[in-house]
Amino acid sequence: MAPRPFWKGYLKLSLVTCAVSMTPATSDSAKVRFHTLNRATGNRVTSRYVDAVTGKGVDDDDMVKGYPRGEDDYVLLEDDELDAVALDSTRTIDIETFVPADSIGWIWYDRPHFLAPDDEVGAEAFAVIRAAMVATDTVGIARLVLYRRERAVMLEPRETGIVLWTLRYGDEVRDAEPYFAGIEDEKPETEGLDLMRRLIAKRKQSFDPALLADPVEERLHEMIAARSKKRRPSKKQAATEAPAETGNVINIMDALKRSLASEKKPAKRS
């Protein structure tokens, strides 16, 4: 059963509009979460905001956003003032422009969401917009208020639906040039390149989400289950165990040859 959508609104392109629903494409609901308890009483510990100077608690009605402009000097902004600078409509995805599908680098991608038609009436319009992006190899760019902030979003056709990506702000992505400037563009020797290709070929396999399993999460579940049964969990070898010593490696060629000699083709996953 599909999860309930967390957002409903409209997808708009010029005079074409259709009702849509949106659901986050990722979830961390399966992650282990802990509450903080008072060890002496076993009761949960709650947190509250306190005045940094007086140490007294602050009521919700007395809290206000402040932008620091100097030491102990703030510009105060009310919630309604912050809401006023957002888009007029938070329920319409109005596609402003289209760009080539491969023109936005992965580094700009933030959060993915599944976008689908919300009723049978709008299904045809939704399908036309999606199919047109596929035919022209483009993605749509729009702006939308999500998570209480206005975001630039990218609409990417995927299978029979659309994936809506929130995009990072321009000041969130660092320029790579200063970090890569000192790396020499060395041309590898033919023999070394051939050995590396063979090593990659031995480890190549089809992508499987199981490759991204979280071993720490699995061990936490085991520990909690064991503690619930009043017994200690069995010790497991750490996933990050240091590799065994293989002797001194004289150069990269020796390392590649030794790697190929010890490499085994990974078993195919069922």
XYZ file of C-alpha atoms in Angstrom:
270
model
C 0.000 0.000 0.000
C 1.428 3.353 -1.056
C 1.962 5.911 1.736
C -0.393 8.863 1.973
C 0.818 11.928 0.018
C 2.182 14.744 2.154
C 1.352 17.448 -0.434
C -1.517 18.030 -2.867
C -1.807 20.815 -5.408
C -1.664 21.527 -9.122
C 0.825 21.079 -11.943
C 0.572 23.950 -14.416
C 2.096 24.567 -17.836
C 0.700 27.632 -19.567
C -3.071 26.984 -19.756
C -2.769 23.249 -18.977
C -3.445 22.401 -15.338
C -3.965 19.130 -13.496
C -4.340 18.057 -9.896
C -1.310 16.205 -8.513
C -0.147 14.599 -5.289
C 3.422 14.400 -4.035
C 5.164 11.957 -1.707
C 8.829 11.914 -0.620
C 10.737 9.289 -2.614
C 12.957 8.433 0.352
C 12.163 7.518 3.942
C 14.112 7.108 7.156
C 11.167 5.733 9.151
C 12.908 2.364 9.496
C 15.919 3.914 11.228
C 16.442 3.164 14.902
C 15.551 6.150 17.074
C 16.186 6.613 20.760
C 14.539 8.698 23.476
C 16.641 10.311 26.186
C 15.684 9.018 29.635
C 16.471 9.843 33.231
C 18.587 6.854 34.301
C 17.429 7.231 37.930
C 13.662 7.253 37.259
C 13.330 5.749 33.762
C 11.214 8.741 32.737
C 11.680 10.563 29.431
C 13.633 13.809 29.488
C 11.986 16.780 27.781
C 13.739 19.828 26.374
C 12.644 23.455 26.453
C 13.988 26.802 25.352
C 15.495 29.002 28.059
C 16.722 32.573 28.061
C 20.525 32.464 27.618
C 21.005 35.268 30.185
C 18.287 34.795 32.818
C 18.116 30.999 32.537
C 14.301 31.150 32.706
C 12.033 29.203 30.340
C 10.526 31.033 27.345
C 6.911 30.527 26.252
C 6.158 29.845 22.582
C 4.313 33.155 22.236
C 7.426 35.043 23.357
C 9.735 33.482 20.754
C 10.667 35.522 17.684
C 13.169 35.089 14.845
C 16.230 37.339 15.013
C 18.912 38.050 12.400
C 22.261 38.964 14.017
C 23.737 42.250 12.777
C 26.179 42.758 15.616
C 27.028 41.568 19.115
C 23.761 41.285 21.062
C 22.050 43.239 18.259
C 19.331 41.555 16.186
C 16.781 42.420 13.528
C 13.511 40.887 14.740
C 11.132 39.316 12.206
C 7.665 37.926 12.910
C 6.384 34.702 11.324
C 3.826 36.551 9.188
C 6.590 38.785 7.817
C 8.662 35.743 6.866
C 5.628 34.120 5.223
C 5.001 37.275 3.191
C 8.284 36.961 1.243
C 7.371 33.464 0.038
C 5.485 32.662 -3.150
C 1.875 33.807 -3.346
C 0.783 30.230 -4.013
C 2.241 27.235 -2.227
C -0.034 24.780 -4.023
C 0.824 25.275 -7.695
C 3.862 23.922 -9.520
C 4.027 26.379 -12.417
C 6.687 25.167 -14.867
C 8.608 28.294 -15.882
C 11.125 26.839 -18.311
C 12.679 23.654 -19.687
C 16.364 22.759 -19.907
C 18.242 19.797 -21.437
C 17.887 16.761 -19.196
C 21.658 16.340 -18.779
C 22.441 20.006 -18.125
C 21.903 19.978 -14.343
C 24.746 18.248 -12.508
C 23.960 15.748 -9.762
C 25.568 18.010 -7.179
C 22.568 20.357 -7.425
C 20.056 17.598 -6.605
C 18.628 17.733 -3.077
C 15.495 15.723 -2.170
C 13.485 13.501 -4.553
C 9.682 13.266 -4.487
C 7.206 11.182 -6.481
C 4.640 13.271 -8.361
C 1.469 11.614 -9.682
C -1.953 12.706 -10.981
C -4.465 13.071 -8.160
C -7.642 12.347 -10.142
C -8.765 10.788 -13.397
C -9.698 14.156 -14.903
C -6.114 15.441 -14.772
C -4.445 12.157 -15.721
C -4.444 12.972 -19.446
C -2.887 16.426 -18.969
C -0.285 14.938 -16.635
C 0.574 12.250 -19.193
C 0.947 14.820 -21.997
C 3.351 16.982 -19.950
C 5.426 13.942 -18.933
C 5.523 12.477 -22.459
C 6.496 15.827 -23.976
C 9.516 16.062 -21.651
C 10.537 12.528 -22.639
C 10.182 13.337 -26.359
C 12.247 16.523 -26.083
C 14.776 15.079 -23.577
C 14.169 17.981 -21.205
C 13.317 18.566 -17.558
C 11.066 21.288 -16.189
C 12.118 24.023 -13.777
C 9.650 25.625 -11.350
C 9.523 27.200 -7.908
C 7.587 25.876 -4.949
C 7.291 26.364 -1.213
C 8.301 23.130 0.502
C 9.425 22.577 4.094
C 8.517 26.228 4.832
C 10.991 27.580 2.269
C 10.742 28.588 -1.365
C 12.748 26.175 -3.471
C 13.709 25.810 -7.097
C 12.540 22.376 -8.220
C 13.259 20.147 -11.210
C 10.619 17.879 -12.758
C 12.093 14.748 -14.309
C 9.921 12.204 -16.175
C 10.397 8.716 -14.730
C 8.493 5.644 -15.912
C 4.799 6.625 -15.900
C 5.255 9.400 -13.348
C 7.432 12.403 -12.571
C 10.188 12.767 -9.985
C 10.292 16.245 -8.475
C 13.723 17.155 -7.124
C 14.253 20.104 -4.846
C 17.465 21.794 -5.974
C 20.178 23.210 -3.765
C 20.546 26.975 -3.527
C 23.391 28.576 -5.449
C 25.357 29.407 -2.288
C 25.138 25.808 -1.032
C 27.334 24.319 -3.767
C 31.056 25.003 -3.567
C 33.193 25.630 -6.617
C 35.296 22.504 -7.213
C 38.179 24.345 -8.913
C 40.099 25.356 -5.736
C 39.978 21.765 -4.461
C 41.061 20.111 -7.722
C 43.486 22.816 -8.900
C 46.579 21.091 -7.483
C 45.858 17.694 -9.047
C 48.101 16.992 -12.011
C 46.415 15.632 -15.134
C 48.752 12.690 -15.420
C 48.394 10.209 -18.273
C 48.592 6.641 -16.899
C 50.835 4.078 -18.512
C 49.080 1.715 -20.912
C 49.958 -1.372 -18.859
C 48.701 0.172 -15.629
C 45.455 1.295 -17.254
C 44.893 -2.183 -18.680
C 45.459 -3.818 -15.282
C 43.049 -1.377 -13.645
C 40.386 -2.109 -16.261
C 40.756 -5.832 -15.610
C 40.459 -5.256 -11.872
C 37.266 -3.229 -12.367
C 35.860 -5.902 -14.700
C 36.346 -8.546 -11.994
C 34.375 -6.488 -9.493
C 31.678 -5.269 -11.862
C 28.099 -6.391 -11.231
C 24.552 -5.140 -11.668
C 23.385 -2.575 -9.138
C 21.339 -3.973 -6.280
C 19.898 -1.838 -3.438
C 21.230 -4.546 -1.110
C 24.692 -3.122 -1.805
C 23.626 -0.050 0.191
C 22.508 -1.933 3.308
C 23.376 -0.254 6.620
C 25.317 -2.771 8.767
C 25.236 -0.486 11.821
C 21.440 -0.308 11.646
C 21.242 -4.112 11.439
C 23.491 -4.525 14.490
C 21.433 -1.973 16.436
C 18.251 -3.962 15.759
C 20.023 -7.141 16.899
C 21.297 -5.441 20.048
C 17.823 -4.110 20.922
C 16.216 -7.508 20.306
C 18.850 -9.234 22.445
C 18.493 -6.689 25.260
C 14.707 -7.092 25.142
C 15.233 -10.810 25.828
C 17.568 -9.998 28.732
C 20.651 -11.451 27.079
C 23.754 -10.000 25.545
C 24.002 -9.929 21.726
C 26.528 -12.135 20.006
C 29.708 -10.374 19.020
C 30.039 -9.745 15.311
C 33.105 -8.828 13.396
C 33.196 -5.109 12.662
C 32.392 -4.211 9.058
C 35.219 -1.701 9.045
C 37.913 -4.162 10.126
C 41.342 -3.095 8.930
C 42.576 -5.022 5.882
C 45.130 -7.730 6.518
C 48.752 -6.913 5.858
C 49.870 -8.124 2.431
C 53.487 -7.058 2.624
C 55.234 -3.973 1.337
C 54.049 -2.755 -2.068
C 56.836 -1.288 -4.166
C 54.710 0.590 -6.730
C 51.255 0.850 -8.266
C 52.006 -1.806 -10.886
C 52.893 -4.354 -8.185
C 49.743 -3.419 -6.267
C 47.551 -3.927 -9.335
C 49.142 -7.270 -10.209
C 48.759 -8.527 -6.643
C 45.141 -7.321 -6.579
C 44.312 -9.175 -9.792
C 46.000 -12.324 -8.554
C 43.937 -12.373 -5.353
C 40.679 -11.126 -6.846
C 37.664 -13.405 -7.210
C 34.630 -12.707 -9.330
C 31.826 -11.595 -6.960
C 28.950 -14.032 -6.676
C 25.767 -12.985 -8.430
C 22.947 -11.997 -6.130
C 19.789 -14.003 -6.362
